[in-house]
Structures are given as C-alpha cells and as structure tokens.
Short mmCIF file of C-alpha atoms and ligand atoms in Angstrom, two decimals:
data_model
loop_
_atom_site.label_atom_id
_atom_site.label_comp_id
_atom_site.label_asym_id
_atom_site.label_seq_id
_atom_site.Cartn_x
_atom_site.Cartn_y
_atom_site.Cartn_z
CA MET A 1 0.00 0.00 0.00
CA LYS A 2 1.42 3.35 -1.06
CA TYR A 3 0.36 6.98 -0.70
CA LEU A 4 1.61 10.41 -1.51
CA TYR A 5 1.90 12.32 1.73
CA TYR A 6 1.13 15.96 2.51
CA PRO A 7 2.40 16.83 6.02
CA GLY A 8 1.30 20.52 6.11
CA CYS A 9 3.11 23.49 7.64
CA SER A 10 2.30 22.73 11.27
CA ALA A 11 4.06 19.39 10.89
CA GLU A 12 7.29 21.37 10.62
CA SER A 13 6.84 23.19 13.92
CA THR A 14 4.16 22.93 16.60
CA GLY A 15 2.73 19.75 15.12
CA LYS A 16 6.04 17.98 14.53
CA ALA A 17 5.05 15.04 16.71
CA TYR A 18 2.00 14.41 14.51
CA ASP A 19 4.26 13.99 11.49
CA ILE A 20 6.82 11.85 13.35
CA SER A 21 4.16 9.55 14.81
CA THR A 22 2.30 9.30 11.50
CA ARG A 23 5.42 8.06 9.75
CA THR A 24 6.09 5.55 12.53
CA VAL A 25 2.54 4.19 12.61
CA MET A 26 2.33 3.84 8.84
CA GLU A 27 5.65 2.03 8.74
CA LYS A 28 4.45 -0.37 11.44
CA LEU A 29 1.37 -1.06 9.33
CA GLY A 30 3.36 -1.56 6.16
CA VAL A 31 2.02 1.54 4.45
CA GLU A 32 4.51 3.46 2.36
CA LEU A 33 4.36 7.27 2.40
CA ALA A 34 6.12 9.33 -0.28
CA GLU A 35 6.26 12.99 0.74
CA LEU A 36 4.80 15.34 -1.85
CA ASP A 37 7.62 17.11 -3.66
CA ASP A 38 8.05 20.83 -2.91
CA TRP A 39 4.55 21.17 -1.44
CA ASN A 40 3.33 24.59 -0.38
CA CYS A 41 1.02 25.78 2.38
CA CYS A 42 -2.56 24.70 1.68
CA GLY A 43 -3.72 28.23 2.50
CA ALA A 44 -5.67 27.14 5.59
CA THR A 45 -8.59 29.26 6.68
CA SER A 46 -6.66 32.53 6.38
CA TYR A 47 -6.24 32.38 2.64
CA PHE A 48 -9.97 32.13 2.05
CA SER A 49 -10.21 35.59 3.59
CA THR A 50 -8.31 37.26 0.76
CA ARG A 51 -9.54 36.20 -2.63
CA GLU A 52 -11.33 32.89 -2.75
CA ILE A 53 -9.80 31.93 -6.05
CA ASP A 54 -6.23 32.43 -4.75
CA SER A 55 -6.90 29.90 -2.04
CA PHE A 56 -8.06 27.32 -4.58
CA ALA A 57 -5.10 28.10 -6.82
CA ILE A 58 -2.42 27.58 -4.19
CA ALA A 59 -4.14 24.44 -2.94
CA ALA A 60 -4.32 23.21 -6.53
CA ARG A 61 -0.56 23.68 -7.00
CA ASN A 62 -0.14 20.85 -4.49
CA LEU A 63 -2.71 18.68 -6.22
CA SER A 64 -1.11 19.28 -9.59
CA ILE A 65 2.28 18.21 -8.22
CA ALA A 66 0.61 15.15 -6.71
CA GLN A 67 -0.86 14.19 -10.07
CA GLN A 68 2.56 14.54 -11.66
CA GLN A 69 4.32 12.59 -8.95
CA GLY A 70 2.23 9.45 -9.19
CA ASP A 71 -1.09 7.63 -9.25
CA ASP A 72 -1.35 7.07 -5.51
CA ASP A 73 -3.95 8.92 -3.43
CA LEU A 74 -2.81 11.95 -1.47
CA CYS A 75 -2.88 11.28 2.28
CA VAL A 76 -3.28 14.32 4.58
CA ILE A 77 -2.99 14.46 8.38
CA CYS A 78 -4.20 17.95 9.32
CA ASN A 79 -7.98 18.50 9.37
CA ALA A 80 -7.66 22.02 7.94
CA CYS A 81 -5.32 20.95 5.12
CA TYR A 82 -7.63 18.07 4.37
CA THR A 83 -10.70 20.28 4.11
CA THR A 84 -8.91 22.91 2.03
CA LEU A 85 -7.55 20.41 -0.48
CA ALA A 86 -10.76 18.37 -0.71
CA LYS A 87 -12.84 21.53 -1.01
CA THR A 88 -10.67 22.66 -3.92
CA ASN A 89 -11.47 19.44 -5.79
CA ARG A 90 -15.15 19.81 -5.05
CA TYR A 91 -15.41 23.45 -6.13
CA MET A 92 -13.40 22.78 -9.29
CA ALA A 93 -15.97 20.10 -10.13
CA GLU A 94 -18.96 22.30 -9.22
CA SER A 95 -17.90 25.45 -11.00
CA ALA A 96 -16.48 25.85 -14.49
CA HIS A 97 -15.39 29.34 -13.52
CA VAL A 98 -13.28 28.08 -10.61
CA TYR A 99 -11.85 25.35 -12.83
CA GLU A 100 -10.79 27.81 -15.52
CA GLN A 101 -9.38 30.41 -13.17
CA VAL A 102 -7.38 27.84 -11.22
CA ASN A 103 -5.96 26.39 -14.39
CA GLY A 104 -5.20 29.85 -15.73
CA ALA A 105 -3.14 30.55 -12.61
CA LEU A 106 -1.45 27.15 -12.79
CA ASN A 107 -0.67 27.60 -16.48
CA ALA A 108 1.06 30.87 -15.62
CA VAL A 109 3.64 28.79 -13.73
CA GLY A 110 3.73 25.93 -16.23
CA ARG A 111 1.31 23.63 -14.42
CA SER A 112 -2.21 22.33 -14.83
CA TYR A 113 -4.69 20.27 -12.83
CA ASP A 114 -7.88 18.45 -13.77
CA GLY A 115 -9.45 18.37 -10.30
CA THR A 116 -9.47 14.62 -9.82
CA LYS A 117 -6.62 13.69 -7.46
CA PRO A 118 -8.19 11.78 -4.55
CA VAL A 119 -7.48 13.56 -1.25
CA ARG A 120 -7.70 11.23 1.74
CA HIS A 121 -7.67 11.95 5.46
CA ILE A 122 -5.25 9.62 7.22
CA MET A 123 -8.10 8.13 9.28
CA ASP A 124 -9.96 7.35 6.07
CA VAL A 125 -6.89 5.48 4.83
CA LEU A 126 -6.52 3.59 8.12
CA ILE A 127 -10.16 2.54 8.43
CA ASN A 128 -11.05 1.91 4.80
CA ASP A 129 -7.81 0.81 3.16
CA VAL A 130 -5.67 -0.74 5.87
CA GLY A 131 -8.74 -1.98 7.74
CA LEU A 132 -9.46 -2.46 11.42
CA GLU A 133 -8.81 -6.20 11.39
CA ALA A 134 -5.33 -5.77 9.95
CA ILE A 135 -4.62 -3.02 12.47
CA GLU A 136 -5.91 -5.10 15.37
CA SER A 137 -3.69 -7.99 14.34
CA LYS A 138 -0.59 -5.78 14.69
CA VAL A 139 -1.37 -4.57 18.22
CA THR A 140 1.31 -5.61 20.68
CA ARG A 141 0.18 -3.54 23.63
CA ARG A 142 -3.59 -3.30 23.93
CA LEU A 143 -4.91 -0.10 25.43
CA THR A 144 -7.06 -2.07 27.88
CA GLY A 145 -8.83 0.07 30.44
CA LEU A 146 -7.57 3.35 29.02
CA LYS A 147 -10.41 5.89 28.86
CA VAL A 148 -9.94 7.64 25.54
CA ALA A 149 -11.92 10.77 24.63
CA PRO A 150 -12.04 10.91 20.83
CA TYR A 151 -11.88 14.56 19.76
CA TYR A 152 -12.55 14.90 16.06
CA GLY A 153 -12.46 18.67 15.55
CA CYS A 154 -14.55 20.71 13.14
CA GLN A 155 -12.90 20.09 9.82
CA TYR A 156 -12.51 16.34 10.24
CA SER A 157 -15.80 15.61 8.53
CA ARG A 158 -17.24 19.06 7.98
CA PRO A 159 -18.21 20.38 5.54
CA ILE A 160 -17.74 17.47 3.14
CA GLY A 161 -18.36 14.37 5.22
CA SER A 162 -16.85 12.04 2.65
CA PHE A 163 -15.60 9.34 5.00
CA ASP A 164 -17.52 10.03 8.20
CA ASP A 165 -20.69 11.66 9.43
CA THR A 166 -20.80 15.44 9.78
CA GLU A 167 -22.91 15.31 12.96
CA ASP A 168 -21.79 12.18 14.75
CA PRO A 169 -18.50 10.86 13.41
CA GLN A 170 -17.55 7.36 14.57
CA THR A 171 -14.32 6.41 12.82
CA MET A 172 -12.00 7.42 15.61
CA ASP A 173 -14.17 5.57 18.12
CA ARG A 174 -13.97 2.36 16.06
CA PHE A 175 -10.24 2.81 15.53
CA PHE A 176 -9.44 3.00 19.24
CA GLU A 177 -11.82 0.17 20.07
CA ALA A 178 -9.76 -1.94 17.69
CA LEU A 179 -6.69 -1.00 19.73
CA GLY A 180 -8.44 -2.26 22.86
CA ALA A 181 -9.18 1.10 24.48
CA ASP A 182 -12.17 1.96 26.61
CA VAL A 183 -13.47 4.61 24.19
CA LEU A 184 -15.79 7.29 25.57
CA THR A 185 -18.18 6.88 22.67
CA ASP A 186 -20.65 9.43 23.98
CA PHE A 187 -18.03 12.15 24.57
CA PRO A 188 -20.32 15.16 24.05
CA ALA A 189 -17.55 17.57 22.98
CA LYS A 190 -16.19 15.34 20.21
CA LEU A 191 -17.14 17.90 17.57
CA LYS A 192 -17.10 21.12 19.57
CA CYS A 193 -14.97 23.86 18.09
CA CYS A 194 -11.61 24.57 19.82
CA GLY A 195 -11.51 28.12 18.49
CA GLY A 196 -8.87 27.42 15.85
CA MET A 197 -6.75 30.42 14.89
CA MET A 198 -8.81 32.54 17.25
CA MET A 199 -6.51 31.48 20.09
CA LEU A 200 -4.11 34.11 18.73
CA THR A 201 -6.59 36.83 17.85
CA ASN A 202 -9.52 36.48 20.31
CA ALA A 203 -7.97 34.40 23.06
CA ASP A 204 -10.81 34.91 25.52
CA VAL A 205 -13.28 33.31 23.11
CA ALA A 206 -11.00 30.40 22.20
CA LEU A 207 -10.08 29.73 25.83
CA ARG A 208 -13.76 29.48 26.67
CA LEU A 209 -14.33 26.98 23.87
CA CYS A 210 -11.36 24.87 25.00
CA HIS A 211 -12.57 25.06 28.57
CA GLU A 212 -15.87 23.46 27.51
CA ILE A 213 -14.07 20.60 25.78
CA LEU A 214 -11.68 19.98 28.66
CA LYS A 215 -14.51 20.13 31.19
CA SER A 216 -16.48 17.60 29.23
CA ALA A 217 -13.46 15.27 29.05
CA LYS A 218 -12.83 15.61 32.75
CA ASP A 219 -16.48 14.99 33.63
CA MET A 220 -16.35 11.79 31.59
CA GLY A 221 -13.24 10.66 33.44
CA ALA A 222 -11.00 10.68 30.35
CA ASP A 223 -7.40 9.52 30.78
CA VAL A 224 -6.43 11.12 27.50
CA ILE A 225 -7.91 13.19 24.68
CA VAL A 226 -6.86 12.18 21.18
CA ALA A 227 -6.81 14.72 18.36
CA ALA A 228 -6.47 14.59 14.58
CA CYS A 229 -5.42 18.18 13.93
CA PRO A 230 -2.35 20.18 14.97
CA LEU A 231 -4.37 23.27 15.80
CA CYS A 232 -6.84 21.39 18.00
CA GLU A 233 -3.99 19.65 19.80
CA MET A 234 -2.15 22.92 20.37
CA ASN A 235 -5.20 24.73 21.69
CA MET A 236 -6.37 21.99 24.05
CA GLU A 237 -2.94 20.94 25.27
CA GLY A 238 -0.58 23.91 24.98
CA TYR A 239 -3.13 26.37 26.27
CA GLN A 240 -4.41 24.19 29.13
CA PRO A 241 -2.50 26.21 31.75
CA ARG A 242 -4.11 29.40 30.44
CA VAL A 243 -7.53 27.81 30.52
CA ASN A 244 -6.79 26.94 34.13
CA SER A 245 -5.83 30.46 35.06
CA ALA A 246 -8.78 31.96 33.19
CA PHE A 247 -11.39 29.65 34.72
CA GLY A 248 -9.84 28.68 38.05
CA THR A 249 -9.66 25.03 37.02
CA ASP A 250 -6.89 22.49 37.51
CA TYR A 251 -7.03 20.46 34.32
CA ASN A 252 -4.01 18.33 33.67
CA ILE A 253 -5.42 16.16 30.91
CA PRO A 254 -2.94 14.64 28.46
CA VAL A 255 -3.76 15.40 24.82
CA MET A 256 -2.14 13.25 22.15
CA TYR A 257 -2.22 13.09 18.39
CA PHE A 258 -4.22 9.98 17.71
CA THR A 259 -1.21 8.53 15.90
CA GLN A 260 0.91 8.83 19.05
CA LEU A 261 -1.45 6.68 21.09
CA ALA A 262 -1.89 4.28 18.19
CA GLY A 263 1.89 3.99 17.94
CA LEU A 264 2.12 2.90 21.57
CA ALA A 265 -0.45 0.17 20.95
CA LEU A 266 1.56 -0.96 17.94
CA GLY A 267 4.67 -1.27 20.08
CA ALA A 268 6.59 1.78 18.90
CA ASP A 269 9.22 3.41 21.08
CA PRO A 270 7.87 6.66 22.64
CA LYS A 271 10.81 8.50 21.03
CA GLN A 272 9.64 7.45 17.56
CA LEU A 273 6.30 9.04 18.37
CA GLY A 274 7.46 12.49 19.42
CA LEU A 275 6.26 11.89 22.97
CA GLY A 276 7.93 14.31 25.34
CA MET A 277 7.20 17.23 23.02
CA GLN A 278 3.99 17.95 24.89
CA ALA A 279 3.53 20.75 27.42
CA VAL A 280 1.11 18.56 29.43
CA SER A 281 2.94 15.36 30.31
CA CYS A 282 1.78 12.09 28.77
CA ALA A 283 3.57 10.04 31.45
CA PRO A 284 0.29 9.06 33.16
CA VAL A 285 -0.98 7.59 29.90
CA LEU A 286 2.20 5.55 29.40
CA ALA A 287 1.92 4.29 32.96
CA ALA A 288 -1.75 3.36 32.53
CA ILE A 289 -1.26 1.11 29.49
CA PRO A 290 -0.70 -2.50 30.46
CA ALA A 291 2.80 -3.60 29.33
CA MET B 1 -18.42 31.69 -4.37
CA PRO B 2 -20.02 28.74 -6.20
CA SER B 3 -23.82 28.61 -5.71
CA GLY B 4 -23.93 31.93 -3.85
CA GLU B 5 -27.37 32.63 -5.29
CA LYS B 6 -28.81 30.08 -2.83
CA ILE B 7 -29.12 32.72 -0.12
CA LYS B 8 -32.36 33.71 -1.82
CA ILE B 9 -34.00 30.57 -0.49
CA CYS B 10 -33.01 31.03 3.16
CA GLN B 11 -36.04 30.23 5.32
CA GLN B 12 -34.78 32.23 8.29
CA CYS B 13 -35.11 29.11 10.40
CA GLY B 14 -32.18 30.01 12.67
CA THR B 15 -30.53 26.59 12.55
CA CYS B 16 -27.24 28.25 11.63
CA THR B 17 -27.28 30.63 14.58
CA GLY B 18 -28.30 27.85 16.91
CA SER B 19 -25.38 25.71 15.72
CA CYS B 20 -22.78 28.45 15.90
CA PRO B 21 -20.26 28.19 18.77
CA THR B 22 -19.69 31.95 18.87
CA SER B 23 -23.06 33.43 17.83
CA TYR B 24 -23.75 34.55 21.38
CA LEU B 25 -20.86 37.01 21.05
CA MET B 26 -21.68 38.20 17.55
CA ASP B 27 -23.35 41.55 16.84
CA TYR B 28 -25.37 39.67 14.20
CA GLY B 29 -25.75 35.89 14.18
CA PRO B 30 -25.49 33.98 10.89
CA ARG B 31 -29.26 34.06 10.30
CA GLU B 32 -29.26 37.84 10.68
CA VAL B 33 -26.30 38.07 8.31
CA ILE B 34 -28.33 36.40 5.59
CA ALA B 35 -31.31 38.62 6.33
CA ALA B 36 -29.15 41.74 6.13
CA PHE B 37 -27.56 40.53 2.92
CA ARG B 38 -30.95 40.14 1.28
CA ALA B 39 -32.17 43.47 2.60
CA GLY B 40 -29.17 45.20 1.07
CA MET B 41 -27.84 46.20 4.48
CA ILE B 42 -24.69 44.20 4.33
CA ASP B 43 -22.44 47.17 5.18
CA LYS B 44 -23.65 46.97 8.78
CA VAL B 45 -22.63 43.34 9.01
CA VAL B 46 -19.29 43.87 7.32
CA LYS B 47 -18.39 46.49 9.91
CA SER B 48 -19.56 44.40 12.86
CA ASN B 49 -17.58 41.94 14.94
CA THR B 50 -19.52 38.98 13.49
CA ILE B 51 -17.27 37.91 10.65
CA TRP B 52 -14.14 38.03 12.78
CA LEU B 53 -15.73 35.72 15.33
CA CYS B 54 -16.39 33.02 12.75
CA THR B 55 -14.01 30.14 13.45
CA SER B 56 -14.73 28.33 10.15
CA CYS B 57 -16.25 25.40 12.02
CA TYR B 58 -18.79 24.71 9.22
CA SER B 59 -21.56 23.69 11.68
CA CYS B 60 -23.97 26.13 10.07
CA THR B 61 -23.10 25.00 6.55
CA VAL B 62 -23.71 21.29 7.12
CA ARG B 63 -26.99 21.89 8.95
CA CYS B 64 -28.62 24.52 6.77
CA PRO B 65 -31.79 22.99 5.27
CA ALA B 66 -31.39 25.26 2.23
CA ASN B 67 -27.78 24.14 1.64
CA ILE B 68 -26.46 27.66 1.93
CA LYS B 69 -22.70 27.78 2.27
CA ILE B 70 -22.75 30.17 5.19
CA THR B 71 -19.09 29.68 6.11
CA ASP B 72 -18.08 30.67 2.59
CA LEU B 73 -20.29 33.73 2.89
CA MET B 74 -18.43 34.70 6.08
CA TYR B 75 -15.17 34.43 4.14
CA GLU B 76 -16.64 36.60 1.39
CA LEU B 77 -17.57 39.24 3.95
CA LYS B 78 -14.08 39.12 5.48
CA ARG B 79 -12.71 39.81 2.03
CA LEU B 80 -15.04 42.80 1.62
CA ALA B 81 -14.05 44.15 5.02
CA ILE B 82 -10.36 43.93 4.20
CA LYS B 83 -10.80 45.31 0.70
CA TYR B 84 -12.77 48.37 1.78
CA ASP B 85 -10.92 48.75 5.04
CA LEU B 86 -14.06 48.36 7.15
CA LEU B 87 -12.34 46.82 10.13
CA PRO B 88 -13.42 46.99 13.74
CA LYS B 89 -10.89 49.13 15.61
CA ASP B 90 -9.76 46.56 18.12
CA SER B 91 -9.80 43.55 15.81
CA LYS B 92 -6.56 41.63 15.50
CA ASN B 93 -7.82 39.06 13.01
CA PRO B 94 -7.26 41.03 9.81
CA ALA B 95 -3.63 41.61 10.74
CA MET B 96 -3.17 37.91 11.43
CA THR B 97 -4.72 37.07 8.10
CA LYS B 98 -2.46 39.53 6.29
CA TYR B 99 0.74 38.30 7.95
CA PHE B 100 -0.20 34.71 7.25
CA ILE B 101 -0.58 35.44 3.57
CA ASP B 102 2.61 37.54 3.39
CA ASN B 103 4.39 34.60 4.97
CA VAL B 104 3.10 32.08 2.46
CA SER B 105 3.68 34.37 -0.52
CA LYS B 106 7.27 34.82 0.56
CA TYR B 107 8.28 31.30 1.54
CA GLY B 108 5.57 29.05 0.11
CA ARG B 109 4.89 27.71 3.59
CA ASN B 110 3.63 29.21 6.80
CA HIS B 111 6.44 29.79 9.27
CA GLU B 112 4.55 29.76 12.57
CA VAL B 113 7.33 31.38 14.59
CA GLY B 114 7.77 34.26 12.15
CA LEU B 115 4.01 34.72 11.99
CA MET B 116 3.65 34.91 15.75
CA ALA B 117 6.66 37.21 16.14
CA LYS B 118 5.40 39.70 13.60
CA PHE B 119 1.93 39.58 15.05
CA MET B 120 3.18 40.22 18.57
CA LEU B 121 5.45 43.09 17.54
CA THR B 122 2.76 44.96 15.71
CA LYS B 123 -0.56 44.01 17.21
CA ASP B 124 -0.28 42.48 20.60
CA TRP B 125 2.45 43.65 22.94
CA GLY B 126 1.05 41.71 25.84
CA MET B 127 1.21 38.42 24.00
CA PRO B 128 4.91 37.63 24.57
CA PHE B 129 4.27 37.76 28.31
CA ARG B 130 1.16 35.64 28.26
CA PHE B 131 2.77 33.29 25.79
CA ALA B 132 6.17 33.16 27.53
CA GLY B 133 5.62 29.98 29.55
CA LEU B 134 4.18 27.98 26.70
CA GLY B 135 6.62 29.46 24.17
CA LEU B 136 9.60 28.36 26.21
CA LYS B 137 8.20 24.86 26.62
CA LEU B 138 7.50 24.52 22.92
CA PHE B 139 10.90 25.92 22.04
CA THR B 140 12.80 23.52 24.27
CA ALA B 141 10.70 20.65 22.94
CA GLY B 142 11.84 21.58 19.42
CA ARG B 143 8.39 22.64 18.33
CA LEU B 144 9.35 26.21 17.36
CA PRO B 145 12.05 26.20 14.68
CA LEU B 146 13.47 29.70 14.14
CA ALA B 147 14.28 29.45 10.45
CA PRO B 148 11.49 29.38 7.89
CA LYS B 149 11.33 26.48 5.44
CA GLN B 150 11.32 27.76 1.90
CA ILE B 151 10.05 25.85 -1.07
CA ARG B 152 11.86 25.78 -4.41
CA GLY B 153 8.80 27.01 -6.26
CA LYS B 154 8.12 29.92 -3.92
CA GLU B 155 7.97 32.48 -6.74
CA GLU B 156 5.13 30.43 -8.26
CA ILE B 157 2.81 31.56 -5.46
CA ALA B 158 3.36 35.24 -6.28
CA LYS B 159 3.08 34.58 -10.02
CA MET B 160 -0.25 32.80 -9.65
CA SER B 161 -1.54 35.65 -7.55
CA ALA B 162 -0.34 38.21 -10.13
CA TYR B 163 -2.16 36.29 -12.84
CA LEU B 164 -5.38 36.33 -10.78
CA ASP B 165 -4.92 40.07 -10.10
CA ALA B 166 -4.77 40.69 -13.83
CA GLN B 167 -7.88 38.55 -14.39
CA GLU B 168 -9.77 40.45 -11.75
CA ALA B 169 -8.75 43.81 -13.25
CA LYS B 170 -9.87 42.59 -16.67
CA ALA B 171 -13.28 41.55 -15.33
CA GLN B 172 -13.96 44.94 -13.80
S1 LIG C 301 -29.84 27.56 8.52
FE1 LIG C 301 -29.92 28.17 6.33
S2 LIG C 301 -32.09 28.48 5.92
FE2 LIG C 301 -31.89 28.46 8.16
S3 LIG C 301 -31.62 30.66 8.70
FE3 LIG C 301 -29.57 29.80 8.45
S4 LIG C 301 -29.04 30.25 6.31
FE4 LIG C 301 -31.26 30.49 6.49
S1 LIG C 302 -18.71 28.48 10.42
FE1 LIG C 302 -18.67 30.47 11.45
S2 LIG C 302 -20.77 31.25 11.35
FE2 LIG C 302 -20.85 29.06 10.85
S3 LIG C 302 -21.31 28.07 12.81
FE3 LIG C 302 -19.06 28.06 12.59
S4 LIG C 302 -18.36 29.94 13.63
FE4 LIG C 302 -20.61 30.16 13.29
#
C-alpha cells in the first residue's frame, strides 16, 4: 500500500510530533508514504479571507504536483489541510469558472490540474484501506482500560463528510476500540470547536471553547484526549495552563495526536512518536497502558 | 463563491445561529447576516464583529436545510471588510490574516514562529508575556524552529496571484 503524503506546515513546527508519529505508525502497518515534492502551504482558513480563487489556486498547485508525482492517493494528516484540499477538488468540479481560473493561474507557472486527485484523510486510509482487522492484528500492547476521549475537531468531517458523518462521526471511536481502548463513545464535545486560529486573535473566546471541551473530558473521566489536527492539539494541550488560570480550574489532561497513542499500541518506542514534546505530560498515559 | 445565489431561499429558520459556537458574542448571528444581505444592508454586518468571530467550524453549513454555504459567505464578507478597510478598531484578526498570507507568498509555507513574532510586535504587545511559559516549553521541545522552510517554487505563489490580479482587473 502506497500513498503520496502531505504533512502541512504545522508538521514542521508545533505539530512535529504528529508527522513523526504518523510516519512511525504507517511504517508499522506496512504503508509506504512518499512525501509530496516541494509542497506549499494549503492556504488554511486565512487564505480564504483574501480572494477565494487564490486559495483554490495555491491548494491546486499541491494537487497538480501530486498528479505529476504518481497515481497514488494523497494522504493528509491535518484537518484544515484536508478540508482545504478536498474543497478545492469539489469546487473545481462544481464550477467551471473556478476550474478555468485555477488552471489559468497554474498555467502561468507551467502547471495544470484536472481536479481529480483523490485527497484522503489519514483516518480514512486507516479505516477503509488498511482496515481495522489488519490493524488489530498488529497490536502488541492493547490499550485495555484506558479511557480515551475521541476529539474529532470541526474540519474532520465538515463540511464534506466524505468518510464520516458530519454530525456524529464514529471512525476514531472504532479505531481505538480496535486497539483495545475503553473509548468514551458518547463524549459530548467530540465535535465542539476549539476556536482554531482565534486562540491568537480572540484568546478569551478560544479559551472558553477549549474550557468546555476539557470540562467535558474531565467529567467523563477521560485519561487522555486524542486529536487529529495540529491546531486542535495545540489549543487543548498547549493552552491548558491558560484555561486553568482563566477559569480557576486544575485540568491536567494529556492530549495526544491519535497517531501517538496508536503507535504505543503498535509497540513503537515513545521517542519514535514524538512523545515528550507535549507541554502537558503524557507520562500518566504511558503508565496506565498494560505492558 | 459557487452557488452563492442560494441565499435567496433562506427560510430564516435560525438553525445556523443555533449551531454556531460563537453566535452569542456576535453583533449579528449567521441568520441575521443572511437577512441583512438580502435586505441590502450588508455594510452593517461587514463592519460588525460577526465575521471576525467566525471560526470556520462549518456547523452552520452542514446543517442549513437550504444548503447555503454560510461559512463561505463569512469568508466573502471578510474579504469585503479587508478590501474596503471596514475593520473593527480593536480587531486583531485582519492583521493575522495579512501576515499569514505575506508569509506564504514569501516562503511558500507558513512559518509559525515568524508569523507569531510579527503579530506580537505589531498588534499584541502583551502576548509575549502571556505566551512566555508555553513558548519556552514549545521551544525547548523543538516545536518552534526559528528558520522558515522555503520551497523551491516559492515564486510560483506570487506569479499565480499576479495572474489572478490581472484577471480580476480585466473583469472589472
Ligand atoms: S440555517 Fe440556512 S435556511 Fe436556516 S436561517 Fe440559516 S441560512 Fe437560512
Ligand atoms: S462556520 Fe462560522 S458562522 Fe458558521 S457556525 Fe461556525 S463559527 Fe458560526
């Protein structure tokens, strides 16, 4: 099994551990990842605020490179990158105007793109291509008894919902059940917004949103929150101390990229998973998993 | 915005506002934004805090019974606000948006450290102090590289944008 791989900008800084653990997990599962050559920023949510067509054009540069580089699907780890790239395909298909403008811009730099490169979220690849049975068979350290709060984040299945439900996604629940965890399947904040980029511009609003998620996880008795997006992870984990000072709480809830926890179940060394890069220690999680 | 004409069939049901995580802080909730748009009073909305409180969570969009792409509309309004300089005085979002784009146009990728540094220096003097504890932790954990990564094709980003500028000028 082989995929082209788009790490995204966060994977080079705050989300480094997501990239490291993704590569480790995929290797353990025998999935080959070939990094997309000379990829650029997907544009994220900020780019849509300038000129819509620019955001599609820069996203399409990546997709055009992907088409050139090979026939494999493009696997993406960040929810926001995933949505931006998948949305570009969809809008190119829906609108002849978008299609023409994007190709005009690409032609100006000697490229073109027909709008058909499949963009896949890493969880989609794991569940639907690798398969839960195959994954379960490779588990060396079952997550028995570990209370996992699956946090999906907004742009996991919204707005497109191609591989999971937009209102009640289940894939991450099923994935961690396969790894033996005690998944908090009715975690009410699984889709609540973390505030995204607003943590930098309207911190009071974002802190409140994170507070609601953390409170919900604590009330459910979660041992760990798992995330599938660098921004969600950063907001819920890195800003936990600030949530505490803003709301007089004492949260100390480990937040991991879902690939980090999966890596542990698959027997990877914590160092190969970027553990220890977190501001909130994951040591309690490591201690809680039966050896 | 593909299928923007759909706002005509908004039923004013309020599902969008009810689904919005920040509507309680907005001067106008998403339902009111659509109403204002149709009444030709969009300038009020563009100047309000509403659009800058939209987190792009897409809750409204997936729930709207009329399939209106409300999140895309919020983006459209952000663009209008930036274009006509109708920004709320205390809003930091437009600056963040601008620096983000400058960053990507220059390097091809977003350099998070450079983005935050520029933002702090110009828009938020208090941020380095509030951010200090976390910043230090992230830095020592190797999560804040100081040098930006540059792509080989970085001039392509500017060229594509120049092409689209010319197209826009031609259309007007
Ligand atoms: S959910 Fe859709 S139809 Fe209902 S008020 Fe909002 S925009 Fe209008
Ligand atoms: S996308 Fe924006 S307007 Fe729509 S529900 Fe989310 S925050 Fe509210």
